[in-house]
């Protein structure tokens, strides 16, 4: 069963950019694209740079895939799946996320 | 092969060095033990660009051999040791310092020396020549005390030397024996046009003058007396009356010498001794001495091939030349004097625009035999190709020199050239070689130059090189993709123009009208930067914040562990003790690691994102401003202490640096910009390694541009001299804005200029002569940016809503537990992975 955690209000998000939330001890990067009315959640840890920085990366799309670029060494991660575009052996955790009545909810231990 | 054979090369000049490089390229250094004698106090340097010594190039910049070239390739070089004697019976060369070495093969590359006419007084004080770096140093010294300089000889080299005298600030004269300038290359009318132009530039020309004696002057050090009774007072006499081959060493050992000098060689460059070759300006082939470097290079390649057992022969070389003499284009091709039997001549002369052109064609009007161009040499590349490759001329050959009356260009398309066509004559690069390099992935002018060396000699072939490149790229369907990314099918310059013309203010608007998709980390910061350069709005406005790189978003520099460093502005590196103490207090309070930067500021490391606004509040209260170290923008204006304190100082370098830094602070640009100002030519601020460098001289400020440190250092080019402050600032305004407008993303000024067609000369034409009519606009745009400057940190801490972003977690006040510091040399540093694991365990337990 998915377990949804109430994180913050949509107004706390940064349009076209990311923020980081602490959810059950995990650092979660949350990205918000207001034009598409979409939110994405990935683990905040950059496995190449070994630092918690992905929420501070630039977002956009590459060949139609929504991505974030690491601010340290610029690898791209798919915002939906967490797959790294430059190195197919690397995938970072991606989490379910939704907006309900203006609140942002994340489920970090979906099976 | 058992024991290595010994190969001796006498002379390490341009040709000698090129020969060594050819040997190494073909692996012959494995077969021969190579020894070279180098008379000069340094290994080979670029004599062709010798004059650039006066525009700031150093002996090191001009060097042709990498410092480790000799050692790496097992070549022994005796620097500052002249070969004194060749003993052909014992096959031994003995040097003036007494080194004696036996050879199996010997190559003589001793070059030539400047001919000094034996007039009485030719060896008086300040009577100089123009051939080596030492000669130039002697000129510089003589010019310090002199006011008048005279060049004897109005040939190519003489005029180049005259320019040098002029640049040294002397009243300059040229004295020529022949009735016209550049008698070898030009006809009477061409010579007259050139003379007129050069006189307009303030050089006094005296033709048909025969110097009979040089004696004591009254106002000057020397006085030249001419056969016609006239006299000329001058401090410096610079002889440039032709060259003579250095054939003594060959003469002394009985090798065959031409009747008027020169070591006679055959098509393999062999002398009358089958173990001795001669190459370069000391060699006489078919009765000819070639005073240019390209034929020497061709000889060097021939000998290298011959030694490798490959068939090769030197069969003469083209003597066509194109150059800019004091800003005047001059070119001469092939049989310029129409000496070929039956040759026909077409002449075009335009007195108003001071252009003279002459074509020499074969009797049947099908072949181009030669040409002379003065004032406009743009047709050089095309004409040379017609001439060298025997391409059939169009029906009306004169169309090639008449100004185009319609848009239609009569130029020879690069497509019409055979692969064997020589594009760059300095380095003998053929069209085929260029095509190969393009196929191997060199698709920009800059990388083609680097790979093939084409256009890195005299530069005359640059337009043709570009034409060949464009044509090849198009043909290969290699559409050169200059699109900035998949979201915009435009270059950065296109985007700048779109934003300017349509007055676009946001990324979304630009994307909607001209792009597709959502954008990415390439186009977003690029557009963010252009918008900031053009509109200069606060970069953290809601519409702009998502465009900024993380450094810009948090107005600080992210380090490897995700913490930030902070660099407040310290204009010109000038800081009073109170401010210094304030910095120390902030550093101490927040336990930051502090380090002095190369740009004369203080960098404070290890700040967490949530600490940034607190730290800045204190810094601003103490009087600091953002240093923009995080942005692609002006970083620092480094300065030396200058005339205020330094006993050598000529002007107030700190004052100017502070003024420049305050003027341009905050300007967003395609890449970072670094400046420096030195108070005298001792150059303690290293201004010649910066994008913009300024050096004080007795006569005003000298401006240097497009220098670079970093990964690929580049010496800056002298852009303008003896400027007053107002003009200096005007030029810098224009230069910066032109760069901001036209450079690619992340392109430093050095690369920007190297890729610019026309290079430095073009840039000067745009900035100084206002060739594009842009200068007023550029200055206005700069003024707008200056007027709308604001400190981004001040704006940020005054706006509560902006501060929301400066927390690690949106839903917690905790800090990032992955950030761990340990101590080293009394300060913090990020823990490495091992230390971090250890630390965490300890903390949990
Ligand atoms: C100011 C200037 C501008 C020029 N511009 C151009 C141009 O635009 N285009 C062009 O094509 N050419 C130009 N030239 C000519 C070009 O520099 C020469 O053609 C070229 O340098 C010839 O090379 P080289 O090796 O034969 O002679 P050099 O470069 O003179 O080298 C000969 C070397 O041998 C040394 N040497 C002599 N005797 C001995 C000995 N016995 N033992 C040891 N060493 C010895 C000399 O000291 C010297 O270092 C220019 C020359 C000058 C001076
Ligand atoms: S560059 Fe000149 S003025 Fe400046 S510190 Fe050095 S010697 Fe003094
Ligand atoms: S030189 Fe390299 S290691 Fe040093 S600061 Fe620059 S990028 Fe970092």
Short mmCIF file of C-alpha atoms in Angstrom, two decimals, chain A residues 6-8 11-23 26-28 30 33 35-36 40 44-45 49-53 55-64 66-67 69 71-74 76, chain B residues 486-487 508 511-512 516-522 524-525 542 545-550 553-554 558-564 609 801-802 804-805 807-812 814-819 833 836:
data_model
loop_
_atom_site.label_atom_id
_atom_site.label_comp_id
_atom_site.label_asym_id
_atom_site.label_seq_id
_atom_site.Cartn_x
_atom_site.Cartn_y
_atom_site.Cartn_z
CA UNK A 6 2.01 15.47 3.26
CA UNK A 7 5.09 17.61 2.50
CA UNK A 8 4.21 21.23 1.87
CA UNK A 11 3.13 27.66 -3.04
CA UNK A 12 6.29 26.49 -1.31
CA UNK A 13 7.55 24.95 -4.55
CA UNK A 14 9.78 26.87 -6.95
CA UNK A 15 8.19 27.20 -10.38
CA UNK A 16 10.39 25.67 -13.12
CA UNK A 17 12.94 24.68 -10.53
CA UNK A 18 13.47 22.41 -7.54
CA UNK A 19 13.36 22.33 -3.74
CA UNK A 20 14.48 19.69 -1.28
CA UNK A 21 12.23 18.07 1.35
CA UNK A 22 13.11 15.83 4.28
CA UNK A 23 10.71 12.89 4.19
CA UNK A 26 15.24 10.80 3.14
CA UNK A 27 16.29 13.86 1.15
CA UNK A 28 13.81 14.24 -1.70
CA UNK A 30 10.84 18.04 -5.75
CA UNK A 33 6.59 22.71 -13.87
CA UNK A 35 2.78 25.27 -17.19
CA UNK A 36 2.38 21.50 -17.47
CA UNK A 40 8.35 15.19 -9.94
CA UNK A 44 18.39 14.44 -3.80
CA UNK A 45 21.71 12.56 -3.76
CA UNK A 49 29.26 14.11 -7.19
CA UNK A 50 28.46 12.31 -3.92
CA UNK A 51 26.52 15.27 -2.57
CA UNK A 52 22.90 16.19 -1.87
CA UNK A 53 22.42 18.71 -4.63
CA UNK A 55 17.18 19.85 -6.18
CA UNK A 56 19.44 22.71 -7.19
CA UNK A 57 19.89 21.50 -10.79
CA UNK A 58 18.33 23.02 -13.88
CA UNK A 59 15.31 21.22 -15.29
CA UNK A 60 14.02 20.88 -18.82
CA UNK A 61 13.67 18.18 -21.43
CA UNK A 62 16.04 16.19 -23.63
CA UNK A 63 14.46 14.45 -26.63
CA UNK A 64 11.10 14.67 -24.97
CA UNK A 66 11.78 15.51 -18.63
CA UNK A 67 15.19 15.80 -16.92
CA UNK A 69 20.90 18.27 -14.85
CA UNK A 71 24.68 21.15 -10.85
CA UNK A 72 28.05 19.51 -10.15
CA UNK A 73 29.02 17.55 -13.26
CA UNK A 74 25.93 18.01 -15.47
CA UNK A 76 21.00 14.24 -16.69
CA UNK B 486 17.51 20.98 -29.43
CA UNK B 487 15.13 23.65 -28.18
CA UNK B 508 8.89 31.69 -22.00
CA UNK B 511 10.51 29.70 -26.33
CA UNK B 512 6.93 30.16 -27.42
CA UNK B 516 10.24 24.08 -28.86
CA UNK B 517 10.05 21.79 -25.82
CA UNK B 518 10.78 22.95 -22.31
CA UNK B 519 14.39 24.07 -22.52
CA UNK B 520 17.46 22.62 -20.86
CA UNK B 521 20.59 23.47 -18.93
CA UNK B 522 22.19 24.80 -22.12
CA UNK B 524 18.13 28.36 -20.17
CA UNK B 525 21.28 29.91 -18.68
CA UNK B 542 10.18 34.71 -10.77
CA UNK B 545 15.10 32.22 -11.55
CA UNK B 546 14.54 28.87 -13.25
CA UNK B 547 17.02 29.90 -15.95
CA UNK B 548 19.99 30.37 -13.72
CA UNK B 549 22.70 27.87 -13.04
CA UNK B 550 22.81 26.86 -9.43
CA UNK B 553 20.39 30.93 -8.22
CA UNK B 554 22.08 31.10 -4.86
CA UNK B 558 28.78 25.59 -5.32
CA UNK B 559 31.71 23.45 -4.24
CA UNK B 560 32.14 19.69 -4.49
CA UNK B 561 30.21 18.87 -1.33
CA UNK B 562 27.24 21.08 -2.18
CA UNK B 563 28.29 23.92 0.13
CA UNK B 564 29.05 27.34 -1.25
CA UNK B 609 22.82 27.35 1.68
CA UNK B 801 10.03 36.05 -0.46
CA UNK B 802 13.38 35.49 -2.13
CA UNK B 804 12.53 31.28 1.24
CA UNK B 805 14.73 29.49 -1.21
CA UNK B 807 17.04 26.58 3.15
CA UNK B 808 18.25 23.08 2.64
CA UNK B 809 14.79 21.58 3.31
CA UNK B 810 11.49 23.12 2.42
CA UNK B 811 9.81 21.37 5.35
CA UNK B 812 12.50 21.29 8.04
CA UNK B 814 17.68 20.68 9.69
CA UNK B 815 20.91 20.99 7.77
CA UNK B 816 22.31 18.55 5.22
CA UNK B 817 23.92 15.77 7.27
CA UNK B 818 26.09 14.75 4.36
CA UNK B 819 28.12 17.92 4.76
CA UNK B 833 34.49 9.60 1.79
CA UNK B 836 32.67 10.80 6.34
#
